[in-house]
């Protein structure tokens, strides 16, 4: 009950040193359907579970290309994600126009974080209610970043955000040491395995509600099509991370 | 009494004496340079063939023997430009950026007709400091048939089946009128196959290289079909 005293706006601290509005914004991310990302030496893979508002509706897309070398997966308020997506795309286009090269990934994530932080220090604004997983490749290597409504950003080897993401993270904790040297196919299967851990008992993965995007050093960002998704979901039945250890 | 010739002038009325001191500068700086060269494009059912020589010149000097005048803007269309190379680069950059934005907003690549109109508007937006570019936009239309759009420097454009721009324009276009349309031809055989047309194009460039000093070195040919883009480079006279 006391929480409600200091949570009217972003310009009020709580006695415990918290900005409740920012915390509440992070909750919005946790309510969104799960999306996860993992990387090897050469590839980054993004997997998401698409939500369907009703039987009559389509599935909400969760992965967006920012540039040939960069893509995002979102969890939270899709409308806020659209704003950030447009911003990132514009920044990449301008950078390419001026420097004739791809926008360094970390620097763009930093710009997004700056923008997000700005919204947490004003009486009249609210934080973005969306978390992004930014996958990108630049001369510094293969990257996976997470951005938060708070304006913080972190780089990861693999990460999951959104609803029931802890289950996926637990899977990652057990197997992430294999990812670096994994092939693309193994990486996708790991991603789908982690996703499988995070779905409810009565749900199942199919080519309609799963979205997989891949990005590589020589591979522009691309979504797997329905047939490829079906094939991978079938392969998932016989995939076992243990077999990968035996191969190495 | 004689009047020395040099003193004669003061006996004549000078209507505008101030004008006598004006000298016309003939070497004022110009923002425009003609880097010349020749480009052509031919549209046939199912494909479009675009070609440009690779010589870049400035006056009597050669700046590069290896500079492309062609730029693929979408999977289906190519921009070919003769004129000022810097303006070609600036125009190409603008179009690439704008078409990438179009693709983000519309989730599909721009059609050739759309690109043609976009190019026209961009050229006209610089009506009072034009791009010194003479463009051909060659691409596949909605039925995957080859189509060519030709432009002047300020964006006036028209759809054509074939077009030529650049320093070798007059030399080459007359040959194409004869070969592809059968103008002034006694035996009116119009080439039908891609190979025949490619041969004609290569011959045209060889001819242009013979007579036009600004055309030569190599000819770069792009063949756009629904299946993809093929690139051929053939040598030309280097003198």
PDB file of C-alpha atoms in Angstrom, chain A residues 24-213:
ATOM      1  CA  UNK A  24       6.330  -0.331 -13.243  1.00  0.00           C
ATOM      2  CA  UNK A  25       7.526   0.177 -16.816  1.00  0.00           C
ATOM      3  CA  UNK A  26       9.842  -2.829 -16.395  1.00  0.00           C
ATOM      4  CA  UNK A  27       6.762  -4.818 -15.327  1.00  0.00           C
ATOM      5  CA  UNK A  28       5.191  -4.054 -18.680  1.00  0.00           C
ATOM      6  CA  UNK A  29       8.145  -5.789 -20.314  1.00  0.00           C
ATOM      7  CA  UNK A  30       7.672  -8.822 -18.113  1.00  0.00           C
ATOM      8  CA  UNK A  31       4.036  -9.039 -19.236  1.00  0.00           C
ATOM      9  CA  UNK A  32       4.962  -9.247 -22.896  1.00  0.00           C
ATOM     10  CA  UNK A  33       5.312 -12.658 -24.547  1.00  0.00           C
ATOM     11  CA  UNK A  34       8.743 -14.192 -24.436  1.00  0.00           C
ATOM     12  CA  UNK A  35      11.557 -13.442 -26.795  1.00  0.00           C
ATOM     13  CA  UNK A  36      15.112 -14.687 -26.527  1.00  0.00           C
ATOM     14  CA  UNK A  37      18.437 -14.353 -28.261  1.00  0.00           C
ATOM     15  CA  UNK A  38      21.669 -16.316 -28.334  1.00  0.00           C
ATOM     16  CA  UNK A  39      24.919 -15.977 -30.191  1.00  0.00           C
ATOM     17  CA  UNK A  40      27.831 -18.037 -31.426  1.00  0.00           C
ATOM     18  CA  UNK A  41      31.104 -16.859 -32.916  1.00  0.00           C
ATOM     19  CA  UNK A  42      29.460 -16.260 -36.274  1.00  0.00           C
ATOM     20  CA  UNK A  43      25.703 -15.991 -35.785  1.00  0.00           C
ATOM     21  CA  UNK A  44      23.014 -14.440 -33.614  1.00  0.00           C
ATOM     22  CA  UNK A  45      19.620 -16.068 -33.440  1.00  0.00           C
ATOM     23  CA  UNK A  46      16.428 -14.426 -32.143  1.00  0.00           C
ATOM     24  CA  UNK A  47      13.441 -16.600 -31.212  1.00  0.00           C
ATOM     25  CA  UNK A  48      10.060 -15.268 -30.097  1.00  0.00           C
ATOM     26  CA  UNK A  49       6.643 -16.525 -29.265  1.00  0.00           C
ATOM     27  CA  UNK A  50       4.001 -14.580 -31.138  1.00  0.00           C
ATOM     28  CA  UNK A  51       0.769 -13.803 -29.321  1.00  0.00           C
ATOM     29  CA  UNK A  52      -2.647 -13.984 -30.945  1.00  0.00           C
ATOM     30  CA  UNK A  53      -5.149 -11.589 -29.335  1.00  0.00           C
ATOM     31  CA  UNK A  54      -8.058 -13.830 -30.408  1.00  0.00           C
ATOM     32  CA  UNK A  55      -8.868 -16.678 -32.767  1.00  0.00           C
ATOM     33  CA  UNK A  56      -9.940 -14.141 -35.350  1.00  0.00           C
ATOM     34  CA  UNK A  57      -6.756 -12.104 -35.210  1.00  0.00           C
ATOM     35  CA  UNK A  58      -3.321 -12.501 -36.715  1.00  0.00           C
ATOM     36  CA  UNK A  59      -0.170 -13.041 -34.698  1.00  0.00           C
ATOM     37  CA  UNK A  60       1.747 -10.035 -33.435  1.00  0.00           C
ATOM     38  CA  UNK A  61       5.190  -9.828 -35.031  1.00  0.00           C
ATOM     39  CA  UNK A  62       7.995  -9.377 -32.553  1.00  0.00           C
ATOM     40  CA  UNK A  63      11.136  -9.139 -34.646  1.00  0.00           C
ATOM     41  CA  UNK A  64      12.053  -6.223 -36.852  1.00  0.00           C
ATOM     42  CA  UNK A  65      14.952  -5.609 -39.165  1.00  0.00           C
ATOM     43  CA  UNK A  66      16.788  -2.389 -38.404  1.00  0.00           C
ATOM     44  CA  UNK A  67      19.426  -2.708 -41.105  1.00  0.00           C
ATOM     45  CA  UNK A  68      21.114  -5.562 -42.956  1.00  0.00           C
ATOM     46  CA  UNK A  69      23.411  -6.116 -39.993  1.00  0.00           C
ATOM     47  CA  UNK A  70      21.004  -5.478 -37.123  1.00  0.00           C
ATOM     48  CA  UNK A  71      17.609  -6.582 -35.866  1.00  0.00           C
ATOM     49  CA  UNK A  72      15.511  -6.330 -32.706  1.00  0.00           C
ATOM     50  CA  UNK A  73      13.081  -8.555 -30.838  1.00  0.00           C
ATOM     51  CA  UNK A  74      10.590  -6.786 -28.572  1.00  0.00           C
ATOM     52  CA  UNK A  75       8.707  -7.549 -25.376  1.00  0.00           C
ATOM     53  CA  UNK A  76       6.152  -5.165 -23.933  1.00  0.00           C
ATOM     54  CA  UNK A  77       4.166  -2.316 -25.458  1.00  0.00           C
ATOM     55  CA  UNK A  78       4.299  -2.846 -29.209  1.00  0.00           C
ATOM     56  CA  UNK A  79       3.398   0.769 -29.900  1.00  0.00           C
ATOM     57  CA  UNK A  80       6.428   1.983 -27.941  1.00  0.00           C
ATOM     58  CA  UNK A  81       8.552  -0.578 -29.754  1.00  0.00           C
ATOM     59  CA  UNK A  82       7.444   0.876 -33.067  1.00  0.00           C
ATOM     60  CA  UNK A  83       8.733   4.302 -32.039  1.00  0.00           C
ATOM     61  CA  UNK A  84      12.131   2.908 -31.044  1.00  0.00           C
ATOM     62  CA  UNK A  85      12.281   0.766 -34.180  1.00  0.00           C
ATOM     63  CA  UNK A  86      11.660   3.805 -36.392  1.00  0.00           C
ATOM     64  CA  UNK A  87      14.302   5.767 -34.496  1.00  0.00           C
ATOM     65  CA  UNK A  88      16.885   3.009 -34.873  1.00  0.00           C
ATOM     66  CA  UNK A  89      16.133   2.595 -38.574  1.00  0.00           C
ATOM     67  CA  UNK A  90      16.472   6.321 -39.210  1.00  0.00           C
ATOM     68  CA  UNK A  91      19.753   6.484 -37.305  1.00  0.00           C
ATOM     69  CA  UNK A  92      21.150   3.578 -39.316  1.00  0.00           C
ATOM     70  CA  UNK A  93      20.100   5.155 -42.621  1.00  0.00           C
ATOM     71  CA  UNK A  94      21.679   8.475 -41.712  1.00  0.00           C
ATOM     72  CA  UNK A  95      24.887   6.818 -40.555  1.00  0.00           C
ATOM     73  CA  UNK A  96      25.073   4.828 -43.777  1.00  0.00           C
ATOM     74  CA  UNK A  97      24.467   7.969 -45.830  1.00  0.00           C
ATOM     75  CA  UNK A  98      27.237   9.903 -44.066  1.00  0.00           C
ATOM     76  CA  UNK A  99      29.855   7.216 -43.485  1.00  0.00           C
ATOM     77  CA  UNK A 100      28.988   4.604 -46.151  1.00  0.00           C
ATOM     78  CA  UNK A 101      29.204   1.865 -43.525  1.00  0.00           C
ATOM     79  CA  UNK A 102      27.030   0.101 -40.997  1.00  0.00           C
ATOM     80  CA  UNK A 103      26.165   1.727 -37.682  1.00  0.00           C
ATOM     81  CA  UNK A 104      28.224   0.157 -34.893  1.00  0.00           C
ATOM     82  CA  UNK A 105      25.804  -1.876 -32.790  1.00  0.00           C
ATOM     83  CA  UNK A 106      26.887  -0.798 -29.316  1.00  0.00           C
ATOM     84  CA  UNK A 107      26.688   2.851 -30.242  1.00  0.00           C
ATOM     85  CA  UNK A 108      23.120   2.584 -31.483  1.00  0.00           C
ATOM     86  CA  UNK A 109      22.088   0.686 -28.362  1.00  0.00           C
ATOM     87  CA  UNK A 110      23.669   3.495 -26.358  1.00  0.00           C
ATOM     88  CA  UNK A 111      21.600   6.064 -28.279  1.00  0.00           C
ATOM     89  CA  UNK A 112      18.438   4.101 -27.518  1.00  0.00           C
ATOM     90  CA  UNK A 113      19.417   3.901 -23.869  1.00  0.00           C
ATOM     91  CA  UNK A 114      20.015   7.665 -23.756  1.00  0.00           C
ATOM     92  CA  UNK A 115      16.580   8.240 -25.260  1.00  0.00           C
ATOM     93  CA  UNK A 116      15.013   5.866 -22.743  1.00  0.00           C
ATOM     94  CA  UNK A 117      16.764   7.496 -19.793  1.00  0.00           C
ATOM     95  CA  UNK A 118      15.538  10.896 -20.885  1.00  0.00           C
ATOM     96  CA  UNK A 119      11.970   9.696 -20.380  1.00  0.00           C
ATOM     97  CA  UNK A 120      12.729   8.759 -16.787  1.00  0.00           C
ATOM     98  CA  UNK A 121      13.788  12.197 -15.686  1.00  0.00           C
ATOM     99  CA  UNK A 122      10.822  14.342 -16.592  1.00  0.00           C
ATOM    100  CA  UNK A 123       7.564  15.225 -14.885  1.00  0.00           C
ATOM    101  CA  UNK A 124       5.635  15.221 -18.099  1.00  0.00           C
ATOM    102  CA  UNK A 125       6.902  12.033 -19.740  1.00  0.00           C
ATOM    103  CA  UNK A 126       6.638   8.329 -19.089  1.00  0.00           C
ATOM    104  CA  UNK A 127       9.276   5.655 -19.741  1.00  0.00           C
ATOM    105  CA  UNK A 128       9.036   3.418 -22.819  1.00  0.00           C
ATOM    106  CA  UNK A 129       7.176   0.265 -21.857  1.00  0.00           C
ATOM    107  CA  UNK A 130       9.235  -2.072 -23.993  1.00  0.00           C
ATOM    108  CA  UNK A 131      12.429  -4.088 -23.680  1.00  0.00           C
ATOM    109  CA  UNK A 132      14.498  -4.795 -26.770  1.00  0.00           C
ATOM    110  CA  UNK A 133      16.899  -7.573 -27.593  1.00  0.00           C
ATOM    111  CA  UNK A 134      19.231  -6.047 -30.163  1.00  0.00           C
ATOM    112  CA  UNK A 135      21.159  -8.500 -32.340  1.00  0.00           C
ATOM    113  CA  UNK A 136      23.898  -7.063 -34.497  1.00  0.00           C
ATOM    114  CA  UNK A 137      27.164  -7.691 -36.277  1.00  0.00           C
ATOM    115  CA  UNK A 138      29.912  -5.099 -36.706  1.00  0.00           C
ATOM    116  CA  UNK A 139      33.697  -5.105 -37.018  1.00  0.00           C
ATOM    117  CA  UNK A 140      33.896  -5.566 -33.242  1.00  0.00           C
ATOM    118  CA  UNK A 141      32.158  -8.918 -33.579  1.00  0.00           C
ATOM    119  CA  UNK A 142      28.809 -10.543 -32.945  1.00  0.00           C
ATOM    120  CA  UNK A 143      26.577  -8.789 -30.401  1.00  0.00           C
ATOM    121  CA  UNK A 144      23.423  -9.322 -28.387  1.00  0.00           C
ATOM    122  CA  UNK A 145      22.211  -6.440 -26.224  1.00  0.00           C
ATOM    123  CA  UNK A 146      19.224  -5.941 -23.971  1.00  0.00           C
ATOM    124  CA  UNK A 147      17.698  -2.502 -23.403  1.00  0.00           C
ATOM    125  CA  UNK A 148      15.357  -1.601 -20.546  1.00  0.00           C
ATOM    126  CA  UNK A 149      12.801   1.122 -19.937  1.00  0.00           C
ATOM    127  CA  UNK A 150      15.150   2.353 -17.207  1.00  0.00           C
ATOM    128  CA  UNK A 151      17.755   3.346 -19.772  1.00  0.00           C
ATOM    129  CA  UNK A 152      20.178   0.626 -18.809  1.00  0.00           C
ATOM    130  CA  UNK A 153      21.620  -1.680 -21.407  1.00  0.00           C
ATOM    131  CA  UNK A 154      23.633  -4.859 -21.115  1.00  0.00           C
ATOM    132  CA  UNK A 155      25.504  -7.096 -23.482  1.00  0.00           C
ATOM    133  CA  UNK A 156      24.808 -10.813 -23.308  1.00  0.00           C
ATOM    134  CA  UNK A 157      25.917 -14.168 -24.666  1.00  0.00           C
ATOM    135  CA  UNK A 158      22.258 -15.185 -24.476  1.00  0.00           C
ATOM    136  CA  UNK A 159      19.217 -13.681 -22.826  1.00  0.00           C
ATOM    137  CA  UNK A 160      15.464 -14.082 -22.584  1.00  0.00           C
ATOM    138  CA  UNK A 161      12.919 -11.405 -21.689  1.00  0.00           C
ATOM    139  CA  UNK A 162       9.153 -11.373 -21.267  1.00  0.00           C
ATOM    140  CA  UNK A 163       6.641 -13.738 -19.793  1.00  0.00           C
ATOM    141  CA  UNK A 164       8.076 -16.924 -18.187  1.00  0.00           C
ATOM    142  CA  UNK A 165      11.533 -15.996 -19.446  1.00  0.00           C
ATOM    143  CA  UNK A 166      13.169 -17.384 -16.291  1.00  0.00           C
ATOM    144  CA  UNK A 167      12.574 -20.909 -17.584  1.00  0.00           C
ATOM    145  CA  UNK A 168      14.445 -20.068 -20.782  1.00  0.00           C
ATOM    146  CA  UNK A 169      17.250 -18.427 -18.832  1.00  0.00           C
ATOM    147  CA  UNK A 170      17.615 -21.560 -16.711  1.00  0.00           C
ATOM    148  CA  UNK A 171      18.033 -23.598 -19.896  1.00  0.00           C
ATOM    149  CA  UNK A 172      20.652 -21.108 -21.074  1.00  0.00           C
ATOM    150  CA  UNK A 173      22.563 -21.311 -17.814  1.00  0.00           C
ATOM    151  CA  UNK A 174      22.969 -25.035 -18.311  1.00  0.00           C
ATOM    152  CA  UNK A 175      24.022 -24.955 -21.952  1.00  0.00           C
ATOM    153  CA  UNK A 176      25.430 -21.559 -22.904  1.00  0.00           C
ATOM    154  CA  UNK A 177      29.002 -22.863 -22.801  1.00  0.00           C
ATOM    155  CA  UNK A 178      28.203 -24.784 -26.007  1.00  0.00           C
ATOM    156  CA  UNK A 179      26.897 -21.819 -27.966  1.00  0.00           C
ATOM    157  CA  UNK A 180      30.161 -20.212 -28.972  1.00  0.00           C
ATOM    158  CA  UNK A 181      31.188 -23.092 -31.219  1.00  0.00           C
ATOM    159  CA  UNK A 182      27.691 -24.169 -32.255  1.00  0.00           C
ATOM    160  CA  UNK A 183      26.659 -24.348 -35.865  1.00  0.00           C
ATOM    161  CA  UNK A 184      23.745 -22.244 -36.996  1.00  0.00           C
ATOM    162  CA  UNK A 185      21.401 -25.223 -36.903  1.00  0.00           C
ATOM    163  CA  UNK A 186      22.437 -26.147 -33.357  1.00  0.00           C
ATOM    164  CA  UNK A 187      22.014 -22.547 -32.275  1.00  0.00           C
ATOM    165  CA  UNK A 188      18.478 -22.397 -33.658  1.00  0.00           C
ATOM    166  CA  UNK A 189      17.594 -25.694 -31.977  1.00  0.00           C
ATOM    167  CA  UNK A 190      18.968 -24.438 -28.645  1.00  0.00           C
ATOM    168  CA  UNK A 191      16.871 -21.311 -29.039  1.00  0.00           C
ATOM    169  CA  UNK A 192      13.742 -23.302 -29.772  1.00  0.00           C
ATOM    170  CA  UNK A 193      14.467 -25.669 -26.873  1.00  0.00           C
ATOM    171  CA  UNK A 194      14.710 -22.702 -24.525  1.00  0.00           C
ATOM    172  CA  UNK A 195      11.481 -21.316 -25.977  1.00  0.00           C
ATOM    173  CA  UNK A 196       9.776 -24.638 -25.430  1.00  0.00           C
ATOM    174  CA  UNK A 197      10.661 -24.488 -21.742  1.00  0.00           C
ATOM    175  CA  UNK A 198       8.827 -21.200 -21.423  1.00  0.00           C
ATOM    176  CA  UNK A 199       5.475 -22.085 -22.932  1.00  0.00           C
ATOM    177  CA  UNK A 200       2.443 -23.231 -20.964  1.00  0.00           C
ATOM    178  CA  UNK A 201       1.484 -26.900 -20.735  1.00  0.00           C
ATOM    179  CA  UNK A 202      -1.442 -26.629 -23.119  1.00  0.00           C
ATOM    180  CA  UNK A 203       0.505 -24.609 -25.672  1.00  0.00           C
ATOM    181  CA  UNK A 204       2.714 -25.981 -28.418  1.00  0.00           C
ATOM    182  CA  UNK A 205       5.267 -24.497 -30.793  1.00  0.00           C
ATOM    183  CA  UNK A 206       4.169 -24.329 -34.414  1.00  0.00           C
ATOM    184  CA  UNK A 207       5.157 -22.377 -37.507  1.00  0.00           C
ATOM    185  CA  UNK A 208       2.426 -19.813 -36.826  1.00  0.00           C
ATOM    186  CA  UNK A 209       3.289 -18.738 -33.304  1.00  0.00           C
ATOM    187  CA  UNK A 210       7.073 -18.994 -33.461  1.00  0.00           C
ATOM    188  CA  UNK A 211       9.306 -16.394 -35.057  1.00  0.00           C
ATOM    189  CA  UNK A 212      12.974 -17.085 -35.693  1.00  0.00           C
ATOM    190  CA  UNK A 213      15.380 -14.545 -37.102  1.00  0.00           C
TER     191      UNK A 213
END
